[in-house]
mmCIF file of C-alpha atoms in Angstrom:
data_model
loop_
_atom_site.group_PDB
_atom_site.id
_atom_site.type_symbol
_atom_site.label_atom_id
_atom_site.label_comp_id
_atom_site.label_asym_id
_atom_site.label_seq_id
_atom_site.Cartn_x
_atom_site.Cartn_y
_atom_site.Cartn_z
ATOM 1 C CA UNK M 23 31.284 73.015 -7.602
ATOM 2 C CA UNK M 24 31.718 73.325 -3.814
ATOM 3 C CA UNK M 25 31.043 70.933 -1.818
ATOM 4 C CA UNK M 26 28.063 71.033 0.462
ATOM 5 C CA UNK M 27 29.263 71.323 4.309
ATOM 6 C CA UNK M 28 27.548 68.460 6.062
ATOM 7 C CA UNK M 29 24.591 69.348 8.529
ATOM 8 C CA UNK M 30 24.715 69.071 12.441
ATOM 9 C CA UNK M 31 22.226 66.516 13.625
ATOM 10 C CA UNK M 32 19.793 69.187 15.376
ATOM 11 C CA UNK M 33 19.964 68.638 18.858
ATOM 12 C CA UNK M 34 16.657 68.972 20.459
ATOM 13 C CA UNK M 35 16.898 68.795 24.317
ATOM 14 C CA UNK M 36 15.156 67.545 26.775
ATOM 15 C CA UNK M 37 16.309 68.430 29.820
ATOM 16 C CA UNK M 38 14.195 71.487 30.428
ATOM 17 C CA UNK M 39 11.167 68.980 30.628
ATOM 18 C CA UNK M 40 12.735 66.609 33.255
ATOM 19 C CA UNK M 41 11.600 68.410 35.835
ATOM 20 C CA UNK M 42 8.193 68.852 34.856
ATOM 21 C CA UNK M 43 7.202 64.925 33.163
ATOM 22 C CA UNK M 44 8.581 64.021 37.290
ATOM 23 C CA UNK M 45 6.240 66.161 38.654
ATOM 24 C CA UNK M 46 3.407 64.715 36.115
ATOM 25 C CA UNK M 47 4.445 61.977 37.440
ATOM 26 C CA UNK M 48 3.890 62.877 41.140
ATOM 27 C CA UNK M 49 0.418 64.176 41.078
ATOM 28 C CA UNK M 50 -0.970 61.696 39.148
ATOM 29 C CA UNK M 51 -0.699 58.657 40.988
ATOM 30 C CA UNK M 52 -3.719 57.837 41.310
ATOM 31 C CA UNK M 53 -3.992 57.208 37.948
ATOM 32 C CA UNK M 54 -5.811 53.017 37.152
ATOM 33 C CA UNK M 55 -2.538 53.068 34.308
ATOM 34 C CA UNK M 56 -0.684 53.176 37.857
ATOM 35 C CA UNK M 57 -2.004 51.361 39.839
ATOM 36 C CA UNK M 58 -0.530 48.514 39.203
ATOM 37 C CA UNK M 59 2.930 49.839 39.182
ATOM 38 C CA UNK M 60 2.563 51.279 42.796
ATOM 39 C CA UNK M 61 1.626 47.904 44.160
ATOM 40 C CA UNK M 62 4.423 45.957 43.131
ATOM 41 C CA UNK M 63 6.852 48.853 44.215
ATOM 42 C CA UNK M 64 8.253 49.152 40.239
ATOM 43 C CA UNK M 65 9.757 51.577 38.733
ATOM 44 C CA UNK M 66 8.498 53.793 35.810
ATOM 45 C CA UNK M 67 10.963 54.704 32.888
ATOM 46 C CA UNK M 68 10.053 57.188 30.642
ATOM 47 C CA UNK M 69 12.220 57.637 27.110
ATOM 48 C CA UNK M 70 12.544 61.387 26.051
ATOM 49 C CA UNK M 71 14.234 61.862 22.987
ATOM 50 C CA UNK M 72 14.774 64.858 20.587
ATOM 51 C CA UNK M 73 14.641 63.483 16.603
ATOM 52 C CA UNK M 74 15.876 65.648 13.256
ATOM 53 C CA UNK M 75 13.091 67.171 12.164
ATOM 54 C CA UNK M 76 10.238 69.345 13.108
ATOM 55 C CA UNK M 77 7.304 68.222 14.766
ATOM 56 C CA UNK M 78 4.898 68.009 11.441
ATOM 57 C CA UNK M 79 7.668 65.267 10.429
ATOM 58 C CA UNK M 80 8.513 63.396 13.687
ATOM 59 C CA UNK M 81 8.139 59.757 12.240
ATOM 60 C CA UNK M 82 9.654 56.938 11.277
ATOM 61 C CA UNK M 83 12.657 57.889 8.326
ATOM 62 C CA UNK M 84 14.136 60.611 10.821
ATOM 63 C CA UNK M 85 17.198 59.334 13.260
ATOM 64 C CA UNK M 86 17.162 60.266 17.030
ATOM 65 C CA UNK M 87 19.335 62.573 18.539
ATOM 66 C CA UNK M 88 19.466 62.770 22.046
ATOM 67 C CA UNK M 89 17.992 59.712 23.534
ATOM 68 C CA UNK M 90 17.739 59.816 27.641
ATOM 69 C CA UNK M 91 16.248 57.416 30.088
ATOM 70 C CA UNK M 92 14.392 58.802 32.988
ATOM 71 C CA UNK M 93 13.828 56.159 35.884
ATOM 72 C CA UNK M 94 11.866 57.223 38.821
ATOM 73 C CA UNK M 95 9.585 55.345 41.970
ATOM 74 C CA UNK M 96 5.988 55.371 40.717
ATOM 75 C CA UNK M 97 5.669 58.800 43.110
ATOM 76 C CA UNK M 98 7.911 60.321 41.301
ATOM 77 C CA UNK M 99 11.047 59.378 43.680
ATOM 78 C CA UNK M 100 14.821 58.800 43.118
ATOM 79 C CA UNK M 101 14.507 60.820 39.599
ATOM 80 C CA UNK M 102 17.395 59.496 37.838
ATOM 81 C CA UNK M 103 18.320 60.540 34.231
ATOM 82 C CA UNK M 104 20.471 57.967 32.065
ATOM 83 C CA UNK M 105 22.152 60.031 29.059
ATOM 84 C CA UNK M 106 22.412 57.641 25.822
ATOM 85 C CA UNK M 107 24.813 58.987 23.192
ATOM 86 C CA UNK M 108 23.244 58.570 20.115
ATOM 87 C CA UNK M 109 26.479 56.623 18.468
ATOM 88 C CA UNK M 110 26.115 54.134 20.917
ATOM 89 C CA UNK M 111 26.455 50.137 19.659
ATOM 90 C CA UNK M 112 23.662 48.279 19.786
ATOM 91 C CA UNK M 113 21.472 44.994 18.473
ATOM 92 C CA UNK M 114 18.444 46.792 16.300
ATOM 93 C CA UNK M 115 15.621 43.998 16.243
ATOM 94 C CA UNK M 116 15.117 43.458 12.582
ATOM 95 C CA UNK M 117 18.609 44.328 11.210
ATOM 96 C CA UNK M 118 21.674 41.722 10.771
ATOM 97 C CA UNK M 119 24.580 43.557 12.427
ATOM 98 C CA UNK M 120 24.437 45.886 15.045
ATOM 99 C CA UNK M 121 23.867 49.441 14.532
ATOM 100 C CA UNK M 122 23.948 53.138 16.153
ATOM 101 C CA UNK M 123 21.176 53.482 18.393
ATOM 102 C CA UNK M 124 20.024 56.838 16.647
ATOM 103 C CA UNK M 125 19.413 54.446 13.626
ATOM 104 C CA UNK M 126 16.043 53.138 15.263
ATOM 105 C CA UNK M 127 13.950 55.520 14.968
ATOM 106 C CA UNK M 128 14.617 56.110 10.896
ATOM 107 C CA UNK M 129 13.856 52.573 10.803
ATOM 108 C CA UNK M 130 10.756 52.296 12.768
ATOM 109 C CA UNK M 131 9.983 55.024 14.504
ATOM 110 C CA UNK M 132 9.104 54.669 18.319
ATOM 111 C CA UNK M 133 7.917 51.444 18.595
ATOM 112 C CA UNK M 134 11.713 50.053 16.871
ATOM 113 C CA UNK M 135 14.025 52.787 19.295
ATOM 114 C CA UNK M 136 11.230 51.786 22.620
ATOM 115 C CA UNK M 137 12.246 47.735 21.543
ATOM 116 C CA UNK M 138 15.799 48.626 21.006
ATOM 117 C CA UNK M 139 15.961 50.246 24.255
ATOM 118 C CA UNK M 140 13.953 48.027 26.168
ATOM 119 C CA UNK M 141 16.044 44.945 24.942
ATOM 120 C CA UNK M 142 19.815 46.989 25.409
ATOM 121 C CA UNK M 143 19.245 47.215 28.985
ATOM 122 C CA UNK M 144 16.964 44.626 29.414
ATOM 123 C CA UNK M 145 13.828 47.122 30.953
ATOM 124 C CA UNK M 146 9.974 47.475 30.326
ATOM 125 C CA UNK M 147 9.798 51.339 28.745
ATOM 126 C CA UNK M 148 6.493 52.344 30.315
ATOM 127 C CA UNK M 149 6.262 56.162 28.801
ATOM 128 C CA UNK M 150 7.430 57.754 26.075
ATOM 129 C CA UNK M 151 8.681 61.774 25.260
ATOM 130 C CA UNK M 152 9.728 62.929 21.933
ATOM 131 C CA UNK M 153 10.730 66.729 21.471
ATOM 132 C CA UNK M 154 10.690 69.039 19.099
ATOM 133 C CA UNK M 155 13.035 72.254 19.006
ATOM 134 C CA UNK M 156 9.883 74.905 20.520
ATOM 135 C CA UNK M 157 10.089 72.981 23.545
ATOM 136 C CA UNK M 158 13.669 74.113 24.732
ATOM 137 C CA UNK M 159 13.228 78.191 23.575
ATOM 138 C CA UNK M 160 9.003 78.822 24.892
ATOM 139 C CA UNK M 161 10.242 76.878 28.524
ATOM 140 C CA UNK M 162 13.415 78.425 28.825
ATOM 141 C CA UNK M 163 11.875 81.959 27.626
ATOM 142 C CA UNK M 164 8.803 81.228 30.369
ATOM 143 C CA UNK M 165 10.996 80.904 33.073
ATOM 144 C CA UNK M 166 12.859 84.125 32.343
ATOM 145 C CA UNK M 167 16.043 82.719 31.201
ATOM 146 C CA UNK M 168 18.128 80.603 32.486
ATOM 147 C CA UNK M 169 21.721 81.225 33.577
ATOM 148 C CA UNK M 170 24.998 79.613 32.205
ATOM 149 C CA UNK M 171 28.438 80.153 33.090
ATOM 150 C CA UNK M 172 29.480 79.344 28.957
ATOM 151 C CA UNK M 173 32.751 76.960 29.285
ATOM 152 C CA UNK M 174 34.187 78.544 26.237
ATOM 153 C CA UNK M 175 33.519 81.088 23.030
ATOM 154 C CA UNK M 176 30.816 79.295 20.926
ATOM 155 C CA UNK M 177 31.279 80.533 17.444
ATOM 156 C CA UNK M 178 29.843 78.600 14.511
ATOM 157 C CA UNK M 179 27.458 78.888 11.381
ATOM 158 C CA UNK M 180 25.633 76.447 8.851
ATOM 159 C CA UNK M 181 24.218 78.723 6.382
ATOM 160 C CA UNK M 182 22.513 74.965 4.520
ATOM 161 C CA UNK M 183 20.302 74.317 7.619
ATOM 162 C CA UNK M 184 16.667 75.981 8.224
ATOM 163 C CA UNK M 185 16.900 78.128 9.072
ATOM 164 C CA UNK M 186 20.982 79.372 8.528
ATOM 165 C CA UNK M 187 22.066 78.662 12.042
ATOM 166 C CA UNK M 188 24.720 80.979 13.567
ATOM 167 C CA UNK M 189 25.542 80.300 17.135
ATOM 168 C CA UNK M 190 27.814 83.811 18.709
ATOM 169 C CA UNK M 191 28.226 83.023 22.868
ATOM 170 C CA UNK M 192 31.067 84.276 24.497
ATOM 171 C CA UNK M 193 32.373 82.471 27.343
ATOM 172 C CA UNK M 194 31.244 83.762 31.169
ATOM 173 C CA UNK M 195 28.337 83.182 33.006
ATOM 174 C CA UNK M 196 25.344 85.183 31.584
ATOM 175 C CA UNK M 197 21.612 84.646 31.556
ATOM 176 C CA UNK M 198 20.454 83.007 27.848
ATOM 177 C CA UNK M 199 17.462 83.552 26.689
ATOM 178 C CA UNK M 200 15.253 80.675 25.243
ATOM 179 C CA UNK M 201 16.985 81.175 21.216
ATOM 180 C CA UNK M 202 20.582 80.844 23.093
ATOM 181 C CA UNK M 203 19.817 78.404 25.544
ATOM 182 C CA UNK M 204 19.340 76.187 22.178
ATOM 183 C CA UNK M 205 22.457 77.980 20.358
ATOM 184 C CA UNK M 206 24.599 76.565 23.832
ATOM 185 C CA UNK M 207 22.532 73.145 23.933
ATOM 186 C CA UNK M 208 22.965 72.291 19.734
ATOM 187 C CA UNK M 209 26.658 73.387 20.175
ATOM 188 C CA UNK M 210 29.873 70.379 19.903
ATOM 189 C CA UNK M 211 32.382 71.384 17.267
ATOM 190 C CA UNK M 212 34.712 72.822 19.967
ATOM 191 C CA UNK M 213 34.260 70.146 23.060
ATOM 192 C CA UNK M 214 37.659 67.932 22.540
ATOM 193 C CA UNK M 215 34.743 64.588 22.798
ATOM 194 C CA UNK M 216 31.444 66.241 21.028
ATOM 195 C CA UNK M 217 28.855 63.757 22.300
ATOM 196 C CA UNK M 218 30.312 63.753 25.502
ATOM 197 C CA UNK M 219 31.401 67.108 26.161
ATOM 198 C CA UNK M 220 27.448 67.864 24.836
ATOM 199 C CA UNK M 221 26.044 65.650 27.733
ATOM 200 C CA UNK M 222 28.078 67.718 30.228
ATOM 201 C CA UNK M 223 26.753 70.749 28.821
ATOM 202 C CA UNK M 224 23.181 69.039 29.396
ATOM 203 C CA UNK M 225 23.605 68.404 32.810
ATOM 204 C CA UNK M 226 25.031 71.544 33.376
ATOM 205 C CA UNK M 227 22.035 72.761 31.661
ATOM 206 C CA UNK M 228 19.886 70.221 33.799
ATOM 207 C CA UNK M 229 21.123 72.069 36.972
ATOM 208 C CA UNK M 230 20.663 74.977 35.965
ATOM 209 C CA UNK M 231 17.033 74.683 35.465
ATOM 210 C CA UNK M 232 16.586 73.174 38.673
ATOM 211 C CA UNK M 233 18.099 75.993 39.891
ATOM 212 C CA UNK M 234 15.665 77.806 38.672
ATOM 213 C CA UNK M 235 12.691 75.783 38.759
ATOM 214 C CA UNK M 236 13.202 75.742 42.726
ATOM 215 C CA UNK M 237 12.197 79.650 42.934
ATOM 216 C CA UNK M 238 9.022 79.658 45.242
ATOM 217 C CA UNK M 239 7.085 81.902 41.984
ATOM 218 C CA UNK M 240 7.508 78.955 40.018
ATOM 219 C CA UNK M 241 3.981 77.732 40.640
ATOM 220 C CA UNK M 242 2.392 80.507 38.865
ATOM 221 C CA UNK M 243 3.939 79.389 35.775
ATOM 222 C CA UNK M 244 2.681 75.800 36.567
ATOM 223 C CA UNK M 245 -0.154 76.848 34.248
ATOM 224 C CA UNK M 246 1.816 78.203 31.125
ATOM 225 C CA UNK M 247 4.744 75.513 31.642
ATOM 226 C CA UNK M 248 2.413 72.322 31.270
ATOM 227 C CA UNK M 249 0.307 74.034 27.941
ATOM 228 C CA UNK M 250 4.511 74.155 26.699
ATOM 229 C CA UNK M 251 4.698 70.717 27.703
ATOM 230 C CA UNK M 252 1.945 69.503 25.298
ATOM 231 C CA UNK M 253 2.186 71.737 22.440
ATOM 232 C CA UNK M 254 5.676 70.991 21.634
ATOM 233 C CA UNK M 255 5.969 67.319 22.720
ATOM 234 C CA UNK M 256 4.577 63.613 21.168
ATOM 235 C CA UNK M 257 3.820 61.530 24.712
ATOM 236 C CA UNK M 258 1.751 58.898 25.606
ATOM 237 C CA UNK M 259 2.321 60.578 29.209
ATOM 238 C CA UNK M 260 -1.406 60.706 30.227
ATOM 239 C CA UNK M 261 -3.153 64.079 31.025
ATOM 240 C CA UNK M 262 -5.528 62.913 33.718
ATOM 241 C CA UNK M 263 -5.397 64.427 36.512
ATOM 242 C CA UNK M 264 -2.392 66.933 35.958
ATOM 243 C CA UNK M 265 -2.841 69.824 38.009
ATOM 244 C CA UNK M 266 -1.654 72.958 37.553
ATOM 245 C CA UNK M 267 0.746 72.693 40.865
ATOM 246 C CA UNK M 268 2.610 69.715 39.680
ATOM 247 C CA UNK M 269 5.286 71.828 39.569
ATOM 248 C CA UNK M 270 5.097 72.992 43.352
ATOM 249 C CA UNK M 271 4.890 69.433 43.703
ATOM 250 C CA UNK M 272 8.414 68.248 42.981
ATOM 251 C CA UNK M 273 9.818 71.325 44.857
ATOM 252 C CA UNK M 274 7.927 70.209 48.279
ATOM 253 C CA UNK M 275 8.805 66.798 47.525
ATOM 254 C CA UNK M 276 12.774 68.209 47.311
ATOM 255 C CA UNK M 277 13.619 65.322 44.914
ATOM 256 C CA UNK M 278 17.120 65.042 44.274
ATOM 257 C CA UNK M 279 17.643 64.030 39.759
ATOM 258 C CA UNK M 280 20.916 61.804 39.701
ATOM 259 C CA UNK M 281 22.353 62.219 36.161
ATOM 260 C CA UNK M 282 24.387 60.272 34.882
ATOM 261 C CA UNK M 283 25.570 58.814 31.505
ATOM 262 C CA UNK M 284 25.705 55.318 29.685
ATOM 263 C CA UNK M 285 29.278 54.145 31.006
ATOM 264 C CA UNK M 286 31.305 53.511 27.936
ATOM 265 C CA UNK M 287 34.185 54.944 25.261
ATOM 266 C CA UNK M 288 34.145 55.655 21.818
ATOM 267 C CA UNK M 289 36.051 53.285 19.540
ATOM 268 C CA UNK M 290 36.309 52.423 15.560
ATOM 269 C CA UNK M 291 34.604 49.412 14.516
ATOM 270 C CA UNK M 292 35.515 48.391 11.062
ATOM 271 C CA UNK M 293 36.352 52.230 9.750
ATOM 272 C CA UNK M 294 32.737 53.859 11.661
ATOM 273 C CA UNK M 295 32.804 55.583 15.241
ATOM 274 C CA UNK M 296 30.920 53.930 17.757
ATOM 275 C CA UNK M 297 30.371 54.439 21.582
ATOM 276 C CA UNK M 298 31.099 51.223 23.310
ATOM 277 C CA UNK M 299 29.101 50.770 26.327
ATOM 278 C CA UNK M 300 31.254 48.879 28.981
ATOM 279 C CA UNK M 301 30.055 45.271 29.454
ATOM 280 C CA UNK M 302 30.766 45.181 33.585
ATOM 281 C CA UNK M 303 29.675 48.566 34.415
ATOM 282 C CA UNK M 304 26.468 48.812 32.483
ATOM 283 C CA UNK M 305 25.293 45.738 34.264
ATOM 284 C CA UNK M 306 26.148 47.400 37.577
ATOM 285 C CA UNK M 307 24.143 49.898 36.372
ATOM 286 C CA UNK M 308 21.446 47.893 35.695
ATOM 287 C CA UNK M 309 21.625 45.902 38.776
ATOM 288 C CA UNK M 310 22.030 48.456 41.454
ATOM 289 C CA UNK M 311 20.162 52.448 39.431
ATOM 290 C CA UNK M 312 17.354 50.765 37.043
ATOM 291 C CA UNK M 313 15.727 48.067 38.973
ATOM 292 C CA UNK M 314 12.919 48.669 41.952
ATOM 293 C CA UNK M 315 14.407 50.168 45.510
ATOM 294 C CA UNK M 316 14.456 47.779 48.303
ATOM 295 C CA UNK M 317 12.132 48.178 51.261
ATOM 296 C CA UNK M 318 13.296 47.281 54.996
ATOM 297 C CA UNK M 319 10.668 45.049 54.693
ATOM 298 C CA UNK M 320 11.630 43.217 51.473
ATOM 299 C CA UNK M 321 15.111 43.562 52.453
ATOM 300 C CA UNK M 322 17.819 40.761 53.485
ATOM 301 C CA UNK M 323 19.489 42.204 56.326
ATOM 302 C CA UNK M 324 22.759 40.436 57.643
ATOM 303 C CA UNK M 325 23.738 41.477 61.399
ATOM 304 C CA UNK M 326 27.686 40.827 62.344
ATOM 305 C CA UNK M 327 30.369 41.179 65.243
ATOM 306 C CA UNK M 328 32.709 43.231 64.695
ATOM 307 C CA UNK M 329 33.466 43.979 68.198
ATOM 308 C CA UNK M 330 34.247 40.897 69.705
ATOM 309 C CA UNK M 331 31.744 40.836 72.314
ATOM 310 C CA UNK M 332 29.846 37.687 73.097
ATOM 311 C CA UNK M 333 26.405 37.504 72.033
ATOM 312 C CA UNK M 334 26.401 41.189 70.278
ATOM 313 C CA UNK M 335 25.106 40.126 66.384
ATOM 314 C CA UNK M 336 22.632 38.621 68.439
ATOM 315 C CA UNK M 337 21.362 41.407 70.526
ATOM 316 C CA UNK M 338 20.956 44.071 67.950
ATOM 317 C CA UNK M 339 18.946 41.375 65.524
ATOM 318 C CA UNK M 340 16.603 41.454 68.681
ATOM 319 C CA UNK M 341 16.185 44.407 68.613
ATOM 320 C CA UNK M 342 15.505 45.080 65.054
ATOM 321 C CA UNK M 343 13.184 41.601 65.109
ATOM 322 C CA UNK M 344 11.304 43.346 68.024
ATOM 323 C CA UNK M 345 10.719 46.647 65.319
ATOM 324 C CA UNK M 346 8.975 44.306 62.836
ATOM 325 C CA UNK M 347 12.281 43.354 61.000
ATOM 326 C CA UNK M 348 12.834 40.708 59.631
ATOM 327 C CA UNK M 349 17.010 39.313 60.186
ATOM 328 C CA UNK M 350 17.994 36.872 57.717
ATOM 329 C CA UNK M 351 21.203 36.090 59.076
ATOM 330 C CA UNK M 352 23.726 37.069 62.277
ATOM 331 C CA UNK M 353 28.040 36.051 62.163
ATOM 332 C CA UNK M 354 31.063 37.793 63.038
ATOM 333 C CA UNK M 355 32.863 39.883 61.041
ATOM 334 C CA UNK M 356 36.147 39.325 59.312
ATOM 335 C CA UNK M 357 37.571 41.671 61.891
ATOM 336 C CA UNK M 358 37.224 41.774 65.812
ATOM 337 C CA UNK M 359 38.467 45.271 66.526
ATOM 338 C CA UNK M 360 35.164 47.867 64.631
ATOM 339 C CA UNK M 361 35.591 50.516 66.535
ATOM 340 C CA UNK M 362 32.359 52.462 65.102
ATOM 341 C CA UNK M 363 29.913 50.554 63.689
ATOM 342 C CA UNK M 364 28.548 50.839 60.004
ATOM 343 C CA UNK M 365 26.301 49.732 57.757
ATOM 344 C CA UNK M 366 27.019 48.722 53.845
ATOM 345 C CA UNK M 367 24.026 48.333 51.499
ATOM 346 C CA UNK M 368 22.961 47.791 48.329
ATOM 347 C CA UNK M 369 22.322 51.383 45.782
ATOM 348 C CA UNK M 370 18.019 49.259 45.650
ATOM 349 C CA UNK M 371 17.974 49.084 49.511
ATOM 350 C CA UNK M 372 19.895 52.935 50.767
ATOM 351 C CA UNK M 373 16.291 54.262 52.317
ATOM 352 C CA UNK M 374 15.830 50.819 54.398
ATOM 353 C CA UNK M 375 19.342 51.470 55.476
ATOM 354 C CA UNK M 376 19.059 54.706 56.356
ATOM 355 C CA UNK M 377 15.687 53.975 58.655
ATOM 356 C CA UNK M 378 17.825 50.849 60.161
ATOM 357 C CA UNK M 379 20.745 52.965 60.609
ATOM 358 C CA UNK M 380 18.288 55.821 62.845
ATOM 359 C CA UNK M 381 16.725 52.962 64.790
ATOM 360 C CA UNK M 382 19.806 51.569 65.647
ATOM 361 C CA UNK M 383 21.736 54.791 65.877
ATOM 362 C CA UNK M 384 24.149 54.702 63.149
ATOM 363 C CA UNK M 385 26.108 57.109 61.874
ATOM 364 C CA UNK M 386 28.235 55.498 58.934
ATOM 365 C CA UNK M 387 26.320 54.353 56.205
ATOM 366 C CA UNK M 388 28.019 53.302 52.681
ATOM 367 C CA UNK M 389 26.996 51.974 49.673
ATOM 368 C CA UNK M 390 28.887 48.924 48.561
ATOM 369 C CA UNK M 391 29.192 48.195 44.923
ATOM 370 C CA UNK M 392 28.915 44.614 43.520
ATOM 371 C CA UNK M 393 26.273 41.725 43.204
ATOM 372 C CA UNK M 394 23.131 41.294 46.373
ATOM 373 C CA UNK M 395 21.787 38.111 45.718
ATOM 374 C CA UNK M 396 22.102 37.037 49.539
ATOM 375 C CA UNK M 397 22.494 39.854 51.632
ATOM 376 C CA UNK M 398 20.956 44.115 50.857
ATOM 377 C CA UNK M 399 22.401 45.070 54.132
ATOM 378 C CA UNK M 400 25.085 44.447 56.468
ATOM 379 C CA UNK M 401 25.239 45.616 59.120
ATOM 380 C CA UNK M 402 28.318 45.393 61.847
ATOM 381 C CA UNK M 403 28.413 46.408 65.436
ATOM 382 C CA UNK M 404 31.735 48.182 66.699
ATOM 383 C CA UNK M 405 32.593 48.938 69.920
ATOM 384 C CA UNK M 406 30.795 52.248 70.473
ATOM 385 C CA UNK M 407 27.188 49.479 70.168
ATOM 386 C CA UNK M 408 28.983 46.670 71.509
ATOM 387 C CA UNK M 409 29.828 48.338 74.774
ATOM 388 C CA UNK M 410 26.539 49.647 75.706
#
């Protein structure tokens, strides 16, 4: 008797919907459920995932396949999309030993998956979106196809899939329709690192989608896209006050979608293949990307003399104070021969640092890694400003 081939897990991509999700949040920030968030300068976390099932059976007992976290400001600003490999080793509430994160949905549905992600990343999940196959095909077709530079010949057949799966996409730049886009995103057997290679394909697909929706004509397709969104997704994102011009709204803000993958590496543990997060890099990601952004008013600012001219730090600190900004400390930099003034800042204080740079006419900004318990923005005055 022939051995039945193992059915590849259904890949339910969510990249196609990210722009629409951002659009919805961009135009619904006046909804009551967002009011407390906006007042407290928090960021919204949306868990977006697909499962090994059709929409009619999206319930417990099915494993989540693709898992992503969309993190952004309450007005849709600074969106970050984090891919979480499905084999990531995590603690699942109620389970005795660590398991793969995609098991959580099978054990306890949406609620347990949310609890697992919240515990793993130390953040609250405000909303979720669970997606099926049909959304991908319909959205890509509604957009008129997506231009993709396919990295290799993609050929794969699974007669046991329902319906039978037959992937046959040639290498090279081409416009993929909805069906071929889904095949492009499901394919993984040809990548050396499989799941991580497929995540790279997701990000390539995301760039293609973003390029497509930047077309001015996209606003005329917004009604159809939002209809597809709610017809194919199980979500608790509120429909209240969702406007047809949502996509035009996000395009108008020209937001850049930052994409990253959970830091870690594959590992075999007791004969089981996992993706194990790098604890140090994960902590860095939590502190620098998943926490609320800081405004100029809330950032802790330090001004340092880097040119050796007496009174320079005090002078520029006073200039900031005159602009109603609070300087936490002043002092001397480790060097006295700095030629060009610069600003070091934490990722959370990037926008605040840009505002200060404009006030002081400083051109060089450096996003520094590490913990920022005492200072968020460090301003080093060089000879270019000290001699003025």
